[in-house]
Coordinates of C-alpha atoms in Angstrom, one line a residue:
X172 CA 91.6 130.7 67.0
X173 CA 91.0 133.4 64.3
X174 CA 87.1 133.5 63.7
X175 CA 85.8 132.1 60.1
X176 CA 87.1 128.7 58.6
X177 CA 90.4 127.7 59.8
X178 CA 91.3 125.2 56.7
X179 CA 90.7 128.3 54.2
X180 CA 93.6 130.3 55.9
X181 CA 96.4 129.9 53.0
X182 CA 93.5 131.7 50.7
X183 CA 94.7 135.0 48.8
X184 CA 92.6 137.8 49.9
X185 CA 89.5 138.4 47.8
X186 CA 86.9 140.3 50.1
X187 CA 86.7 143.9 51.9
X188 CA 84.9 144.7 54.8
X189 CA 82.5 147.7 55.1
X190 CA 81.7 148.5 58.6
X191 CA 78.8 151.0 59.8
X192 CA 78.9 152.5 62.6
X193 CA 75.5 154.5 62.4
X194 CA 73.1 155.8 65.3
X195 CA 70.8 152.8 65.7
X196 CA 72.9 149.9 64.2
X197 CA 76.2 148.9 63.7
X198 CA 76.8 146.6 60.8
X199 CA 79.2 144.7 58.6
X200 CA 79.0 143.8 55.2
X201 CA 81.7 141.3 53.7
X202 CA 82.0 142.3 49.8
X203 CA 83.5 139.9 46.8
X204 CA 85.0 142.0 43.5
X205 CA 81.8 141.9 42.0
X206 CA 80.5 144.3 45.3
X207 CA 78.3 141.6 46.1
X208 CA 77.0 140.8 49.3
X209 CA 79.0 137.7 50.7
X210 CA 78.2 137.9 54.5
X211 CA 76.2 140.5 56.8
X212 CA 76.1 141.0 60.4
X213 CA 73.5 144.0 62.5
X214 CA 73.7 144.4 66.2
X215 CA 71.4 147.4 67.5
X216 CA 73.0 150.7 69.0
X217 CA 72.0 151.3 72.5
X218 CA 71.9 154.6 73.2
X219 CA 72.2 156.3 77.3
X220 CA 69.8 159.5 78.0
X221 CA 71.6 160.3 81.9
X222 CA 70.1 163.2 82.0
X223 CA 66.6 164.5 79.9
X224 CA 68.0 165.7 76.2
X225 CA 71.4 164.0 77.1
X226 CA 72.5 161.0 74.6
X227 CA 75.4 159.5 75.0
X228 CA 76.9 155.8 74.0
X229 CA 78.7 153.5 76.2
X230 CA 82.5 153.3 74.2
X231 CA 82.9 149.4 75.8
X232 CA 79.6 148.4 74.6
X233 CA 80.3 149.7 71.2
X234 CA 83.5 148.5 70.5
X235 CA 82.3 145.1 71.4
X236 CA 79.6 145.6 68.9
X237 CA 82.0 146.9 66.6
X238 CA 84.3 143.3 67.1
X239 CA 81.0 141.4 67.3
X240 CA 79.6 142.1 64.3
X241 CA 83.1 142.1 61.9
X242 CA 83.8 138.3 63.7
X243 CA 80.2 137.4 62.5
X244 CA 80.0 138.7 58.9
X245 CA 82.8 137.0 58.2
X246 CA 81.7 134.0 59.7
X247 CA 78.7 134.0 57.9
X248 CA 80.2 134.4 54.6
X249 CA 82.7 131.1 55.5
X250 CA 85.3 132.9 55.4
X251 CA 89.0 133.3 57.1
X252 CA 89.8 136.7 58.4
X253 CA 93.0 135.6 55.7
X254 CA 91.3 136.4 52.8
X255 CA 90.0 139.9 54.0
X256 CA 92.1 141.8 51.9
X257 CA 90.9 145.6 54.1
X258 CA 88.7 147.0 56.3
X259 CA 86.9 150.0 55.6
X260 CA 84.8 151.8 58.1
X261 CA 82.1 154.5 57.9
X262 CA 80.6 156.1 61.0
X263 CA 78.0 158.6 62.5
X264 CA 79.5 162.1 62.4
X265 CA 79.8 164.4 65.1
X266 CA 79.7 161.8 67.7
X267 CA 82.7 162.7 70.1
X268 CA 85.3 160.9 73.1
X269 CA 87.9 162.5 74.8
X270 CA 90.4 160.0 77.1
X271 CA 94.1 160.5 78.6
X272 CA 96.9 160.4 76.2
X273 CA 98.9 158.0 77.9
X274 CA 96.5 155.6 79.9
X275 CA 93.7 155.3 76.7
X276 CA 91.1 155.8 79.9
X277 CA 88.0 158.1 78.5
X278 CA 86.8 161.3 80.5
X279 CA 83.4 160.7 79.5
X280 CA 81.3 158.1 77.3
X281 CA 80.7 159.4 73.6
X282 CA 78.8 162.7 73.3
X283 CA 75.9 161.7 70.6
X284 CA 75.6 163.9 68.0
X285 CA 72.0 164.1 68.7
X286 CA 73.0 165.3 72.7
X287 CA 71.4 168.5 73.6
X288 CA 73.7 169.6 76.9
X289 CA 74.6 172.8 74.8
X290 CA 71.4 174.2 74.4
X291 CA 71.7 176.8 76.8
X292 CA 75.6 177.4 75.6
X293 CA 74.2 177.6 72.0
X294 CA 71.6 179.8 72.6
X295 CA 73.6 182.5 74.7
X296 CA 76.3 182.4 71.7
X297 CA 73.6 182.9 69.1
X298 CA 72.5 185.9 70.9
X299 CA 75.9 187.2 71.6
X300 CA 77.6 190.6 70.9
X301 CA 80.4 189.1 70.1
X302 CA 79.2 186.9 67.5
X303 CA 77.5 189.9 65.8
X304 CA 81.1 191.6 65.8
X305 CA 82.7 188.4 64.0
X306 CA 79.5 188.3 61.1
X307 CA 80.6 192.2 60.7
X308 CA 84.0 191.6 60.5
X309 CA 84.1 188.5 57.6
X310 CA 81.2 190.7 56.0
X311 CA 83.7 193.4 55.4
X312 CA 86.8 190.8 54.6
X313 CA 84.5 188.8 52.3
X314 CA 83.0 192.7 50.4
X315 CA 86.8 193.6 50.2
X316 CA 88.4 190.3 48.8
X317 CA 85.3 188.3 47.4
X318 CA 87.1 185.2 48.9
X319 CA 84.4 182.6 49.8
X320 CA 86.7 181.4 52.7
X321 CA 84.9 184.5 54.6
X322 CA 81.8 184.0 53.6
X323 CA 80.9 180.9 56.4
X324 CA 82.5 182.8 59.3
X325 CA 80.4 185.8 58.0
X326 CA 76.8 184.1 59.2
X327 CA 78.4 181.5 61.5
X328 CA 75.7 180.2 64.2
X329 CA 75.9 177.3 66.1
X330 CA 73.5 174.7 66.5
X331 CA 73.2 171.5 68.9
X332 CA 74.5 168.7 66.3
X333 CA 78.0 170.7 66.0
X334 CA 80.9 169.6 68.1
X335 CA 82.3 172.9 68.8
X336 CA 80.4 173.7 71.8
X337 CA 79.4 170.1 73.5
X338 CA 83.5 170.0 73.3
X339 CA 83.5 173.4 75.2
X340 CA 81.2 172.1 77.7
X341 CA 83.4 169.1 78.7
X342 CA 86.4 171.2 79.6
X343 CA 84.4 173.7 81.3
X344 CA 82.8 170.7 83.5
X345 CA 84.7 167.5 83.5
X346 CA 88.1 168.8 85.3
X347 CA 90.1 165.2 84.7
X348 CA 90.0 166.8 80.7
X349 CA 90.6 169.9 81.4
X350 CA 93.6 168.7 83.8
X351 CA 95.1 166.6 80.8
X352 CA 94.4 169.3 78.1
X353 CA 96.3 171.6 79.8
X354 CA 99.8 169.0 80.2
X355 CA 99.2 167.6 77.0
X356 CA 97.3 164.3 77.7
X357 CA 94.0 165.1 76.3
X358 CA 93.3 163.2 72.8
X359 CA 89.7 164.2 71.3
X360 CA 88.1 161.3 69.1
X361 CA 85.2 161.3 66.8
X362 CA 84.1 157.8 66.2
X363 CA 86.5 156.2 63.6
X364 CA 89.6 157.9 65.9
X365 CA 88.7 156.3 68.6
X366 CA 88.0 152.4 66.6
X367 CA 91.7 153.4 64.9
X368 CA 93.2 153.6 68.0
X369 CA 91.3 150.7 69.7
X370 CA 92.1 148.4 66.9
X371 CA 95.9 149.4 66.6
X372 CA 96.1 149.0 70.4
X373 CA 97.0 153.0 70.7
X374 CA 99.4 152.7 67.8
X375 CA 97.5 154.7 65.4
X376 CA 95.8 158.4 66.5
X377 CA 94.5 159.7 63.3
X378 CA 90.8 160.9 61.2
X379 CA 90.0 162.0 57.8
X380 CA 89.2 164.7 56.1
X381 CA 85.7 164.1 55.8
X382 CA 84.9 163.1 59.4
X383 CA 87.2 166.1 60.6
X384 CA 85.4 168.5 58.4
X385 CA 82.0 167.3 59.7
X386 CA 82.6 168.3 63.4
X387 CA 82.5 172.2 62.4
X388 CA 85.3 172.5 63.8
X389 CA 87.7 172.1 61.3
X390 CA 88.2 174.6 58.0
X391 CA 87.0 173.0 54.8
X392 CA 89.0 176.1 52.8
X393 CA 92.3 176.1 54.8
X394 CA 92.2 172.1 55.7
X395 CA 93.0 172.6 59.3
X396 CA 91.9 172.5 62.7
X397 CA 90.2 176.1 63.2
X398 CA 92.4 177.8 65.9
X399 CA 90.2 181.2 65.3
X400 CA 86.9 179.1 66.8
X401 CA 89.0 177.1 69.1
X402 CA 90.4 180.3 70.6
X403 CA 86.9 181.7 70.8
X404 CA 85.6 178.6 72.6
X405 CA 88.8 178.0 75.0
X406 CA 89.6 174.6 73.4
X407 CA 93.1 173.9 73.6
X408 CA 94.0 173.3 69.7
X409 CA 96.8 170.1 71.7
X410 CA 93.6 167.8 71.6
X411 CA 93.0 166.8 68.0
X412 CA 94.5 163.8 65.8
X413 CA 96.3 164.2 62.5
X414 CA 94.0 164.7 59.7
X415 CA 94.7 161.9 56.9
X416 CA 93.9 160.5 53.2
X417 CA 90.0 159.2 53.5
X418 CA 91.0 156.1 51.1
X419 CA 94.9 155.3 52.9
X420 CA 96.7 152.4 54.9
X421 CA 95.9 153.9 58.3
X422 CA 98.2 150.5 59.8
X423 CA 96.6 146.8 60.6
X424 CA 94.4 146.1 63.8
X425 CA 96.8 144.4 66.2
X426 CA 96.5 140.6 65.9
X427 CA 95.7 139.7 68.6
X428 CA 92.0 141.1 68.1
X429 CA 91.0 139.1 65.1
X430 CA 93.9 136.2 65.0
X431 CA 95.5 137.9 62.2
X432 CA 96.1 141.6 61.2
X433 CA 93.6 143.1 59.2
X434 CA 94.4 146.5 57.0
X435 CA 92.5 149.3 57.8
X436 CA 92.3 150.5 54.3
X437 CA 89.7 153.6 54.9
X438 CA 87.9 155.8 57.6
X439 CA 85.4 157.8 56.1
X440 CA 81.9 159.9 57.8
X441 CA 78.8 158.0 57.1
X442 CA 77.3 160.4 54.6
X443 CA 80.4 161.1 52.9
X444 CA 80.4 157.3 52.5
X445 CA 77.2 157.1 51.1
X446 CA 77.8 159.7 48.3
X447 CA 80.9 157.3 47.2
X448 CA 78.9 154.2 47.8
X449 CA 76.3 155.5 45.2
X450 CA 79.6 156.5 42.9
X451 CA 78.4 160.6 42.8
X452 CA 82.1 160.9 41.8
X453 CA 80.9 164.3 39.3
X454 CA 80.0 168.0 39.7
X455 CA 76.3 168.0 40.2
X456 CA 75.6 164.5 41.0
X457 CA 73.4 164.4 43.9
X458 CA 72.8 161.5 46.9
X459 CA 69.1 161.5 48.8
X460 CA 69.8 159.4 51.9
X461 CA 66.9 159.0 54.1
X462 CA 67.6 156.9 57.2
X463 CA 67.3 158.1 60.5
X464 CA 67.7 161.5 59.4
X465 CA 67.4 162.8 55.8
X466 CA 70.3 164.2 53.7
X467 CA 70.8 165.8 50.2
X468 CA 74.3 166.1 49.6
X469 CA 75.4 167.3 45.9
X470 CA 78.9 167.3 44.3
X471 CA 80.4 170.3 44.3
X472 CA 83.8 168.9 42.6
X473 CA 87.0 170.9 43.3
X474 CA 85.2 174.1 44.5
X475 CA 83.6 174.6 48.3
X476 CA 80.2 176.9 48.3
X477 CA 79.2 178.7 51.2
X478 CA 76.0 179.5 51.8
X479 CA 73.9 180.9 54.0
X480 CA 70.8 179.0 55.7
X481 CA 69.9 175.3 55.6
X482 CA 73.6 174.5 53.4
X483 CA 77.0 174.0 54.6
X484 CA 80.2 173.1 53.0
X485 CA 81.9 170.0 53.5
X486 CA 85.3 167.5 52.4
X487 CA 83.4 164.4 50.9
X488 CA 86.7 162.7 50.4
X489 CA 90.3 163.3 49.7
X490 CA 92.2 160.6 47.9
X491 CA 96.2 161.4 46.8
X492 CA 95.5 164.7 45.4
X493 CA 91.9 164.7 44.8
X494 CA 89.8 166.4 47.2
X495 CA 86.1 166.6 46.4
X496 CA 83.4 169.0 48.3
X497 CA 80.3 168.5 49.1
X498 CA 77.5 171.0 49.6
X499 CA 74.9 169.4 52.4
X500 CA 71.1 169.8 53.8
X501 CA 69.6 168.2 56.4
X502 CA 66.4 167.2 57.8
X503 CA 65.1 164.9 60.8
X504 CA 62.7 162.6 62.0
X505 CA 62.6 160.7 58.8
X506 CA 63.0 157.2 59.8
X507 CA 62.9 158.4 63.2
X508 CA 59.4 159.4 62.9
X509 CA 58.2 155.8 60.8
X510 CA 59.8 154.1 64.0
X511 CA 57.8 156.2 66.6
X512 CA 54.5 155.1 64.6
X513 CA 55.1 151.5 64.5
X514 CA 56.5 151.3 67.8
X515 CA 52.8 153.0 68.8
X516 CA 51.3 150.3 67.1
X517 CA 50.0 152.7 63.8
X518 CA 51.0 149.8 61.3
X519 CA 52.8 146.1 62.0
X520 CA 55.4 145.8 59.6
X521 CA 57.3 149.4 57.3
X522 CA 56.4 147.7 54.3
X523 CA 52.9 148.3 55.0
X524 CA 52.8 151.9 54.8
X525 CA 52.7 152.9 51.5
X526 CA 50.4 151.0 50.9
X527 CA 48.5 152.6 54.0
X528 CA 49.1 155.7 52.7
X529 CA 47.8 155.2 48.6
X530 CA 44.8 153.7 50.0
X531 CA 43.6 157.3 50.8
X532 CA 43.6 160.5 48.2
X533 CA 44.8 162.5 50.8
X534 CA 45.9 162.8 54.3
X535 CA 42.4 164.8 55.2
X536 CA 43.6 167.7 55.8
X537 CA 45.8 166.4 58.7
X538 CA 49.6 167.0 59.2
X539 CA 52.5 165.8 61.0
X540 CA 55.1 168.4 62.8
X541 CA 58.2 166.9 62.9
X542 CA 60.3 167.3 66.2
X543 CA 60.7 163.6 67.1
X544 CA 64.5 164.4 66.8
X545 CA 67.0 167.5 68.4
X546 CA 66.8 170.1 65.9
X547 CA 69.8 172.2 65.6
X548 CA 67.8 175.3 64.7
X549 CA 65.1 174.6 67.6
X550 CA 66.1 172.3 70.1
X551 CA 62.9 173.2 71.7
X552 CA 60.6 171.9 68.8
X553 CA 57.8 169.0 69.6
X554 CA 56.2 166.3 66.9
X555 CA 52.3 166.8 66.9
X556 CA 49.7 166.0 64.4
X557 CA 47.8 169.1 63.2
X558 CA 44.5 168.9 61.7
X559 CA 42.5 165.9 63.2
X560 CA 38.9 165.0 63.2
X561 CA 36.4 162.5 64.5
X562 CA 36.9 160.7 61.0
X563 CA 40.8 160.7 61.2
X564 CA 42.1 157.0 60.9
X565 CA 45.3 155.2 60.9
X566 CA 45.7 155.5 57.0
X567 CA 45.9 159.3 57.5
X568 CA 48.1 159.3 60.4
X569 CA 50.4 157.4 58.1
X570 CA 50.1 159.1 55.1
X571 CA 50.3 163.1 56.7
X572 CA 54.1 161.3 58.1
X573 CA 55.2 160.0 55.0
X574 CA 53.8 163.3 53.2
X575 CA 56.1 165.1 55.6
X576 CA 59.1 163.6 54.4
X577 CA 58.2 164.3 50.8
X578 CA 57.1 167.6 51.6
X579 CA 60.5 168.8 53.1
X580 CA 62.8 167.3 50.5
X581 CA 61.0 169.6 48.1
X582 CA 61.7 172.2 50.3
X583 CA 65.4 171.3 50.7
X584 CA 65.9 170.8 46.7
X585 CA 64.6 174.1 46.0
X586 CA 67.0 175.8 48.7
X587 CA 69.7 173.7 46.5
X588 CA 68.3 174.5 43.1
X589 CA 68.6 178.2 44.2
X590 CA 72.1 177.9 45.8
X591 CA 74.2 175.6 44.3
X592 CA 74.9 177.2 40.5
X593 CA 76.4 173.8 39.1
X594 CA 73.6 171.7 36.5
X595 CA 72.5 169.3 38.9
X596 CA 72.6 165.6 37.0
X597 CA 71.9 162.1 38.5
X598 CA 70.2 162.1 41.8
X599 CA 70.2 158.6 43.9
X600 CA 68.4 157.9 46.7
X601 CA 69.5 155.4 49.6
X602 CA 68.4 154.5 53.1
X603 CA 66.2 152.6 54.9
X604 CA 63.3 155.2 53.8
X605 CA 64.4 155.0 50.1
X606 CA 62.3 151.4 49.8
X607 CA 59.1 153.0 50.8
X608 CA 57.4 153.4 47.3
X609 CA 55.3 156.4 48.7
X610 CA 58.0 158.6 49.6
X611 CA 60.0 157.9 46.9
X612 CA 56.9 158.8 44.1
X613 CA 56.1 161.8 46.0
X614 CA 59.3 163.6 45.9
X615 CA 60.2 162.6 42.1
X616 CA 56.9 163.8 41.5
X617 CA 57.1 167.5 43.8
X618 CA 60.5 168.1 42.1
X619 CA 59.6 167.0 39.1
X620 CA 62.5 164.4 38.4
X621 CA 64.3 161.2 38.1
X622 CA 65.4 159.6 41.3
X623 CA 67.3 155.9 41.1
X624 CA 67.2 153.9 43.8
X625 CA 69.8 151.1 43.9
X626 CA 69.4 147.1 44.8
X627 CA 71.8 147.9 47.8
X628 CA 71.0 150.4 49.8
X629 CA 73.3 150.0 52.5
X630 CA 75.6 152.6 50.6
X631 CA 77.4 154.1 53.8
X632 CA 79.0 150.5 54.6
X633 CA 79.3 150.0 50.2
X634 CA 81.0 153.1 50.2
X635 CA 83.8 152.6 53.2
X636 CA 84.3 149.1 51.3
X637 CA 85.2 150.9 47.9
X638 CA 87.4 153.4 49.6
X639 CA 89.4 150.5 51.2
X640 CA 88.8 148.6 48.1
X641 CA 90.7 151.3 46.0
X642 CA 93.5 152.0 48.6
X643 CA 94.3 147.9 49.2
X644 CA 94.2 147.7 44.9
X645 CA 91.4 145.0 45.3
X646 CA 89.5 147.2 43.2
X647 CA 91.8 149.0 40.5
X648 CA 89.9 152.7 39.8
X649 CA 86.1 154.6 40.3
X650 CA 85.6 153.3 36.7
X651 CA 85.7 150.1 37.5
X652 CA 83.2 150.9 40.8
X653 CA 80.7 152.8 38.1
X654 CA 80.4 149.5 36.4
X655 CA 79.5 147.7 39.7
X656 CA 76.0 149.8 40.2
X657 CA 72.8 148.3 40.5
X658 CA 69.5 150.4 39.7
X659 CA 67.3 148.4 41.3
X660 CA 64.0 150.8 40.5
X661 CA 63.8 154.6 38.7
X662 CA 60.8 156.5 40.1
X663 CA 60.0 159.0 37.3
X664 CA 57.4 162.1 37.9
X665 CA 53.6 161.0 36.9
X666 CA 51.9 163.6 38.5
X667 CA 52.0 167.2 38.4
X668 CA 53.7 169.3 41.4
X669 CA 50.5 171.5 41.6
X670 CA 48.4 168.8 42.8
X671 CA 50.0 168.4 46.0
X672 CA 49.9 172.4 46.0
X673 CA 47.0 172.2 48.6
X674 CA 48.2 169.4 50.9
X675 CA 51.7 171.3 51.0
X676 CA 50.2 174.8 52.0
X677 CA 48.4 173.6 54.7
X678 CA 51.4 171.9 55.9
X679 CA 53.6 174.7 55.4
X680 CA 50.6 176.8 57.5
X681 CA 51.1 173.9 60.3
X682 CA 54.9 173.9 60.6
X683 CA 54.7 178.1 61.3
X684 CA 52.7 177.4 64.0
X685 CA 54.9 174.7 65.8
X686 CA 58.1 176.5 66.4
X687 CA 59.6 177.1 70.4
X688 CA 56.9 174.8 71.5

């Protein structure tokens, strides 16, 4: 029997689904037309360490989460799985399956995105000859033509998080792939390929443009798979699934999963999701998510920047003929680093912190390193607290974390500020970390402006429900989303960005002593 209420069955279809596949929870929101919050589900993402600095995820364990927690929503909202009129799903980027074409069996479980096997590979790249002969070569091409589509290839470096070379490690040690690759039965998944083809029973083999752009191996300029990298890496260019619309009919999940068929109405990457959630649909609008990780990503409309250092170019959604890009910057051990401290008994409950931390002028003179999380510049890099004394209490511990956040989206806007030559307007803040007064004060106040924080700030699964929203016509146009937005606080600058001047030095002297720890 179909899960839900089986006497509501004849009901038109009146609610979406956003799904969340994220890197410590999966979740499942059932929306109404007013984007309201009819019925929720959260089951916890367990994640495998085989091997130290491996992380991997079980691909049985997560779809049954994935099927657990879309059954349960619904049933909590009383609902039929009749009246779900799509299914939109947003998930972790960069997180990676390859099985056999014909059998659906995987070669491995799903390479995290956090996984650090490619260190070593990584490193000897970075230091390669080769790879100083490529950033000549698109140096010249890009002085010659002034085409930004050089620019990227011209300081490319590879980092941990990226795809490219955890992929080359599976075919240079897992033989079953390499064995398939080279007959044609390898198929290469990021997370949403791999739940399309689940749920359409292998009828369905597909991504979008935002998830395939986020892998780094796939050309934001040209829109393709990147045979130059591919070649360079020996990865056969036979493994990778068609590249579709990010708001598009992908099919229905087969029936027999859910009693009915359900349209999969969107597949879209879990920041990229975010940034629509929070309806940045203009040039210069800017989304702050700070979950696990942190993120700025800003609007870069119908043009792709390049840049060198902490920014890279992304596809934040493609929709008919609209494709919007995305300039992006990155930080961890945001909520990573909150968890470690409660889990080590530093405070009871989040929602105590910042009030831990305004209960002290300052952090006295202590400061946290992050390194809780891989870091794709310095894998190597450890967390520590600099700066403690005899007097050094809990309050402190707390605060010196939460100034760290603060401290490094200033650092981050400024690179953006600098970079990114479009007027930067709105900017929205969402995530788990975005309800911690503290934070939120500190950074409007280091960059000296306006940060809205909506009343929902699950905006990755809001965002895969207004994609599938708009492609199923349960919700007619992005005007119509705009008027859906709830501000639930504005945190507006009170203090001046000189007074954190000291606190922010002596962190800034800490973090240069902390790297290849």
């Amino acid at each position: 029997m179909p899960c839900g209420q089986p006497d509501s069955g004849a009901a038109p279809p009146r609610y979406v689904l956003g799904v969340d596949v994220g890197s410590t929870v999966v979740k499942c929101h059932v929306y109404d037309r007013a984007a309201a919050v009819r019925g929720s589900s959260y089951r916890k993402v367990e994640s495998l360490c085989p091997r130290p600095g491996w992380v991997e995820l079980d691909p049985e364990v997560l779809w049954s989460q994935f099927i657990g927690v879309i059954k349960e929503a619904v049933q909590a909202a009383g609902l039929h799985m009749r009246q779900i009129a799509g299914l939109g799903i947003s998930t972790q980027r960069g997180t990676f399956i390859t099985w056999h074409k014909r059998t659906g069996k995987p070669f491995h479980n799903f390479i995290s995105w956090q996984d650090l096997r490619s260190a070593e590979l990584v490193n000897s790249w970075n230091k390669s000859l080769l790879l100083k002969v490529i950033h000549v070569i698109f140096t010249v091409l890009h002085f010659l033509t002034g085409n930004d589509r050089y620019l990227a290839p011209s300081f490319l470096t590879f980092s941990t998080h990226q795809t490219s070379l955890k992929l080359s490690w599976v075919f240079k040690n897992i033989h079953e792939a390499e064995e398939a690759a080279k007959k044609n039965n390898c198929c290469f998944g990021t997370v949403d390929t791999w739940l399309l083809h689940r749920l359409t029973k292998g009828s369905v083999y597909a991504t979008d443009y935002s998830n395939a752009s986020s892998t780094g191996i796939f050309e934001p300029f040209t829109k393709c798979w990147n045979p130059t990298l591919c070649n360079l890496l020996s990865i056969p260019m036979s493994i990778y699934p068609p590249v579709r619309d990010t708001s598009f009919n992908f099919g229905s999940t087969d029936s027999e999963i859910f009693g009915v068929p359900v349209p999969i109405m969107a597949v879209v990457a879990d920041q990229q999701s975010a940034m629509f959630g929070e309806c940045c649909f203009h040039p210069g609008d800017v989304k702050l998510t700070m979950g696990t990780g942190g993120f700025w990503n800003v609007n870069t409309g119908e043009h792709l920047f390049a840049s060198r250092g902490s920014l890279y170019p992304l596809i934040g959604w493609k929709i008919g003929e609209e494709v919007v890009y995305l300039t992006e910057g990155s930080i961890s051990d945001v909520g990573t680093a909150i968890k470690w401290a409660l889990e080590i008994e530093l405070f009871t409950n989040v929602d105590e912190t910042a009030e831990m931390a305004q209960s002290t002028a300052d952090s006295q003179g202590v400061c946290f390193i992050p390194g809780l999380q891989a870091s794709g510049d310095d894998p190597y890099l450890c967390a520590s607290f600099m700066g403690l004394k005899p007097s050094t209490n809990r309050n402190h511990l707390v605060r010196a974390i939460l100034e760290s956040v603060a401290f490094r989206n200033k650092l981050l806007y400024d690179i953006i500020v600098k970079k990114v030559h479009i007027p930067l307007r709105t900017i929205r803040a969402d995530g788990g970390v975005s309800n911690n007064s503290f934070v939120m004060q500190m950074t409007s106040d280091l960059i000296n402006k306006k940060i809205e924080k909506p009343a929902n700030v699950e905006m990755s699964s809001l965002g895969a429900a207004f994609l599938a929203g708009l492609a199923s016509g349960f919700w007619t146009d992005k005007k119509q989303l705009k008027k859906l937005r709830r501000i639930e606080a504005v945190f507006e600058p009170q203090k001046d960005s000189e007074e954190y001047r000291p606190a922010m030095d002596a962190w800034l002297q800490a973090m240069k002593h902390s790297p290849h720890w």
